[in-house]
Amino acid sequence: GTPAPVTVIGLGPMGRAMGTTLIQAGHPVTVWNRTPGRADDLISAGAALAPTPADAIAASGLTIISLTDYQAMYDILAPVVDDERRPAALGGKVLVNLSSDTPDASRRAAAWAAEHGGSFITGGVMVPAPAIGSRGAYVFYSGPEDVFDMHEPVLRVIGEPKYLGGDPGLAQLFYQAHLDVFLTALSSLLHATALVTAAGVPAADFLPGVLTTLTGIPAMIGDGAQLAQQLEVGEYPGDLSTALMMGATADHIVRTSETFGVDVALPKAVKSHYDRAIAAGYSTKNWTALYEVIKADS
Ligand code: NDP
């Protein structure tokens, strides 16, 4: 059929990329952003700029929200739902919030939208803005399945939708868990680079090579199915990378960081996992036994 109208609220790099991709796919796109200047390129590409958030919501059945956090959504939409001149402003509307926040914040927002007659889908975008709409782009979603199914073809334009279930917190949980791996790895890359440059080695002599250590992780773990099974049952077999051996290295990284005056927060956090696993009796188990202390931390 004819491409459905879509509203995009929030025109940071991500919202702009999504708006552009939807326009290219032929959807009539309406946009709104707190700082209106960020809409300029989209307007040139054919988007309509809504004068107010209420007009933006009114323009389409489906509104995609791309903001820094969920509070920004309330800042924008609370005046809309509280406006007595527009009762039930969200009535029959679908909000798809692709902003980062906690799973609890997503659940509260779904309840808030329902209170005002709207449906709410939570999403987590798993690629950087320039990759939106391209092969390999994917987005986690959760929320009411019938609503998701109805809008799946539109959502598919920005990236492959991966629907996780009815709990609105679920997509956010998956987003956070993926970003947990991503942000920690990025900080470790910068920490490692700081370490070698503090020792006088140019970053260029180190950074390209260290990426093989990142790609070595999937090579070591495979598809993750076996590790998942071991973590599930609490078995940590293998003596090629014991907690004791890896823990000694973790200590060496802390001490080398101290020697060069580089930040020690990250390596100390890692060392603490090993110290506590060893103290708990897991020294001869595989490094995966760290899971016991990590999952128990309060
Ligand atoms: P930006 O921080 O660049 O954009 C934030 C948007 O939120 C802007 O439109 C900004 O408006 C608006 N905003 C923030 N606070 C308020 C407020 N109190 N009231 C009104 N508007 C507000 O983020 P991105 O576009 O990069 O990302 C958007 C979301 O997508 C984030 O949650 C991010 O985690 C997620 N994401 C981003 C990725 C990326 O590569 N960029 C990758 C995956 C997910 P204004 O222009 O007026 O400042």
XYZ file of C-alpha atoms and ligand atoms in Angstrom:
346
model
C 0.000 0.000 0.000
C 0.947 3.667 0.255
C 3.759 4.308 2.722
C 2.244 5.375 6.073
C 2.889 8.810 7.565
C 5.518 8.784 10.326
C 6.434 11.450 12.875
C 9.959 11.690 14.254
C 10.474 13.604 17.502
C 14.109 14.248 18.378
C 16.584 15.192 15.683
C 19.965 14.304 17.087
C 22.212 12.286 14.761
C 19.967 9.224 15.244
C 16.606 10.944 14.695
C 17.939 12.751 11.621
C 19.226 9.474 10.148
C 15.875 7.788 10.741
C 13.932 10.695 9.265
C 16.124 10.736 6.165
C 15.789 6.982 5.668
C 11.992 7.094 6.054
C 11.721 9.928 3.515
C 13.896 7.967 1.077
C 11.530 5.002 1.503
C 8.633 7.237 0.474
C 6.981 7.841 3.843
C 5.402 11.238 4.499
C 7.547 12.384 7.455
C 6.685 15.035 10.028
C 9.398 16.142 12.455
C 9.705 18.159 15.625
C 12.810 19.075 17.618
C 13.396 21.391 20.591
C 16.098 23.152 18.601
C 14.286 23.727 15.277
C 17.470 24.361 13.246
C 18.323 20.679 13.440
C 15.358 19.980 11.135
C 16.730 22.042 8.215
C 18.240 19.201 6.166
C 15.150 17.045 6.656
C 12.852 19.839 5.530
C 14.983 20.239 2.399
C 14.590 16.499 1.844
C 10.806 16.786 2.060
C 9.853 16.511 5.732
C 7.158 18.698 7.254
C 8.163 20.626 10.385
C 5.383 20.513 12.980
C 4.995 23.852 14.783
C 4.361 22.134 18.140
C 4.792 18.652 19.629
C 0.968 18.330 19.649
C 0.891 18.923 15.878
C 3.689 16.407 15.456
C 1.719 13.715 17.292
C -1.471 14.600 15.423
C 0.214 14.288 12.007
C 0.803 10.487 12.081
C -0.529 7.359 13.705
C 3.049 6.341 14.444
C 5.566 8.571 16.216
C 9.203 7.580 16.596
C 10.926 9.227 19.548
C 14.721 9.580 19.572
C 15.902 11.594 22.571
C 18.720 11.531 25.106
C 16.564 9.803 27.716
C 12.938 9.252 28.713
C 12.718 12.441 30.781
C 13.123 14.387 27.537
C 9.989 12.646 26.229
C 7.989 13.775 29.271
C 9.416 17.299 28.926
C 8.078 17.383 25.356
C 4.839 15.408 25.674
C 3.576 16.215 29.196
C 2.230 19.592 28.021
C 0.551 17.806 25.098
C -1.330 15.275 27.224
C -2.176 17.936 29.832
C -3.619 20.345 27.260
C -7.373 20.574 27.941
C -7.967 21.872 24.417
C -6.782 18.523 23.058
C -8.313 15.777 25.181
C -6.879 12.324 24.496
C -4.027 13.726 22.396
C -2.436 10.266 22.432
C -5.744 8.485 21.784
C -5.146 5.709 19.247
C -1.564 6.867 18.708
C 1.473 4.622 18.755
C 4.688 5.909 20.309
C 7.894 4.036 19.534
C 10.553 5.314 21.895
C 14.059 4.444 20.699
C 15.818 6.467 23.397
C 18.151 4.945 25.965
C 17.038 4.625 29.584
C 16.444 1.940 32.208
C 13.984 -0.952 31.710
C 11.923 0.475 34.590
C 11.691 3.843 32.859
C 10.390 2.073 29.745
C 7.756 0.188 31.750
C 6.599 3.397 33.462
C 6.408 5.159 30.100
C 4.271 2.363 28.623
C 1.858 2.726 31.550
C 1.902 6.522 31.149
C 1.070 6.271 27.438
C -1.741 3.783 28.159
C -3.200 6.162 30.770
C -3.472 8.738 27.990
C -4.967 6.325 25.455
C -1.794 5.612 23.500
C 0.208 2.465 22.742
C 3.884 2.254 23.521
C 6.690 0.255 21.951
C 10.199 0.322 23.411
C 13.200 0.035 21.144
C 16.968 -0.032 21.276
C 18.929 0.858 18.153
C 21.984 -1.348 17.820
C 23.955 0.518 15.155
C 25.436 4.017 14.903
C 23.435 6.702 13.106
C 25.244 6.455 9.709
C 24.280 2.744 9.510
C 20.530 3.373 9.852
C 18.646 1.817 6.935
C 21.636 -0.150 5.719
C 22.283 -3.887 5.702
C 23.246 -5.090 9.151
C 21.251 -2.399 10.955
C 18.997 -3.915 13.621
C 16.786 -2.684 16.425
C 15.425 -4.490 19.498
C 11.728 -3.969 20.240
C 9.339 -4.954 22.979
C 5.763 -4.100 23.852
C 2.307 -5.216 22.667
C 2.819 -7.715 19.846
C -0.256 -6.755 17.804
C 0.839 -3.104 17.772
C 4.387 -4.089 16.872
C 3.187 -6.379 14.064
C 1.036 -3.625 12.585
C 3.997 -1.229 12.320
C 6.739 -3.748 11.608
C 6.952 -2.867 7.879
C 7.645 0.800 8.683
C 10.101 -0.035 11.452
C 11.901 -2.393 9.050
C 12.918 0.671 6.993
C 15.315 1.883 9.710
C 16.789 -1.550 10.434
C 15.878 -5.194 10.920
C 13.400 -5.367 13.791
C 14.105 -7.953 16.496
C 10.981 -8.347 18.582
C 11.703 -9.668 22.084
C 8.307 -9.882 23.797
C 5.505 -8.034 25.500
C 7.419 -6.593 28.466
C 8.276 -2.988 27.517
C 11.443 -3.223 29.625
C 12.890 -6.079 27.595
C 14.210 -4.165 24.575
C 15.798 -1.645 26.919
C 17.407 -4.466 28.932
C 18.907 -5.966 25.769
C 20.091 -2.529 24.636
C 21.760 -1.889 28.006
C 23.353 -5.343 28.089
C 24.813 -4.913 24.605
C 26.057 -1.445 25.444
C 27.555 -2.860 28.656
C 29.892 -4.941 26.484
C 30.393 -2.124 23.983
C 31.182 0.716 26.412
C 33.472 -1.427 28.567
C 35.408 -2.579 25.496
C 35.711 1.000 24.220
C 37.040 2.232 27.575
C 39.494 -0.660 27.692
C 40.770 0.249 24.210
C 41.456 3.810 25.354
C 42.968 2.630 28.626
C 45.304 0.238 26.835
C 46.308 2.957 24.391
C 47.015 5.347 27.273
C 49.204 2.677 28.825
C 51.436 2.172 25.800
C 51.624 5.867 24.930
C 52.609 6.637 28.545
C 55.475 4.202 27.933
C 56.461 6.192 24.838
C 54.930 3.941 22.159
C 52.946 5.855 19.498
C 49.239 4.954 19.469
C 49.527 4.134 15.747
C 52.002 1.357 16.557
C 49.496 -0.236 18.895
C 45.849 0.421 18.026
C 45.506 -1.423 14.688
C 47.045 -4.529 16.205
C 45.054 -4.613 19.426
C 41.833 -4.973 17.438
C 42.805 -8.601 16.832
C 42.384 -9.125 20.562
C 38.781 -7.926 20.289
C 38.022 -10.253 17.386
C 39.822 -13.022 19.279
C 36.978 -13.032 21.795
C 34.386 -14.526 19.426
C 37.071 -16.909 18.198
C 37.496 -18.089 21.809
C 33.811 -18.164 22.749
C 32.297 -19.445 19.511
C 28.589 -18.785 19.168
C 28.182 -18.465 22.953
C 25.837 -21.434 23.262
C 28.276 -23.580 25.214
C 29.246 -20.710 27.523
C 25.566 -19.962 28.105
C 24.974 -23.570 29.110
C 27.950 -23.549 31.511
C 26.885 -20.283 33.152
C 23.352 -21.618 33.472
C 24.438 -24.716 35.411
C 27.379 -23.072 37.245
C 30.133 -25.233 35.753
C 33.412 -23.663 34.694
C 35.505 -26.397 33.086
C 38.875 -25.879 31.416
C 42.413 -25.293 32.646
C 43.878 -23.257 29.787
C 42.743 -19.890 31.230
C 42.220 -20.408 34.947
C 41.001 -17.715 37.301
C 44.393 -17.894 39.055
C 46.442 -17.337 35.885
C 44.138 -14.621 34.510
C 43.976 -12.986 37.963
C 47.757 -12.705 38.075
C 47.622 -10.874 34.735
C 44.830 -8.625 36.015
C 47.131 -7.657 38.894
C 50.000 -6.952 36.505
C 47.772 -4.621 34.474
C 46.844 -2.658 37.623
C 50.489 -2.370 38.680
C 51.662 -1.352 35.205
C 48.903 1.286 35.081
C 50.049 2.629 38.461
C 53.655 2.734 37.274
C 52.707 4.891 34.301
C 50.226 7.063 36.207
C 47.338 5.923 34.032
C 43.783 5.642 35.417
C 43.365 2.425 37.410
C 39.591 2.330 37.955
C 38.836 -0.099 35.120
C 41.705 -2.573 35.672
C 41.032 -2.494 39.433
C 37.390 -3.418 38.815
C 38.539 -6.357 36.671
C 41.154 -7.433 39.220
C 38.514 -7.342 41.935
C 36.448 -9.923 40.025
C 39.435 -12.273 39.953
C 40.393 -11.611 43.590
C 36.901 -12.422 44.803
C 36.555 -15.503 42.574
C 39.885 -16.823 43.853
C 38.877 -16.051 47.463
C 35.652 -17.973 46.865
C 37.615 -21.065 45.817
C 37.475 -20.834 42.015
C 41.225 -20.425 41.383
C 41.623 -23.655 39.398
C 38.379 -23.144 37.465
C 38.146 -21.441 34.098
C 37.985 -17.607 34.066
C 34.257 -18.000 33.395
C 33.863 -18.712 37.153
C 33.987 -14.921 37.619
C 30.309 -15.147 36.781
C 29.699 -16.359 40.344
C 30.993 -13.141 41.950
C 29.654 -10.857 39.236
C 26.082 -12.117 39.407
C 26.092 -12.047 43.214
C 27.303 -8.459 43.553
C 24.728 -6.234 45.205
P 21.548 13.382 20.855
O 21.914 13.491 22.259
O 22.418 13.983 19.836
O 20.088 13.937 20.551
C 19.297 14.124 21.567
C 17.953 14.655 21.138
O 17.235 14.781 22.368
C 17.968 16.028 20.480
O 16.885 16.076 19.596
C 17.715 16.948 21.688
O 17.113 18.170 21.353
C 16.753 16.116 22.462
N 16.623 16.435 23.866
C 17.454 16.081 24.884
N 16.968 16.534 26.054
C 15.811 17.165 25.774
C 14.824 17.814 26.564
N 14.942 17.888 27.909
N 13.761 18.342 25.949
C 13.624 18.249 24.603
N 14.510 17.630 23.802
C 15.587 17.097 24.384
O 21.336 11.801 20.644
P 21.335 10.848 19.366
O 20.486 11.340 18.275
O 22.716 10.453 19.034
O 20.667 9.609 20.083
C 19.312 9.567 20.436
C 19.066 8.277 21.184
O 19.476 7.169 20.370
C 19.865 8.172 22.485
O 19.072 7.607 23.497
C 20.993 7.245 22.129
O 21.437 6.489 23.253
C 20.361 6.338 21.092
N 21.348 5.763 20.196
C 22.214 6.572 19.523
C 23.176 6.036 18.707
C 24.112 6.922 17.935
O 25.016 6.391 17.297
N 23.947 8.233 17.946
C 23.324 4.580 18.555
C 22.307 3.825 19.244
C 21.384 4.410 20.038
P 18.026 19.438 20.917
O 18.422 19.198 19.503
O 17.123 20.586 21.115
O 19.201 19.453 21.870
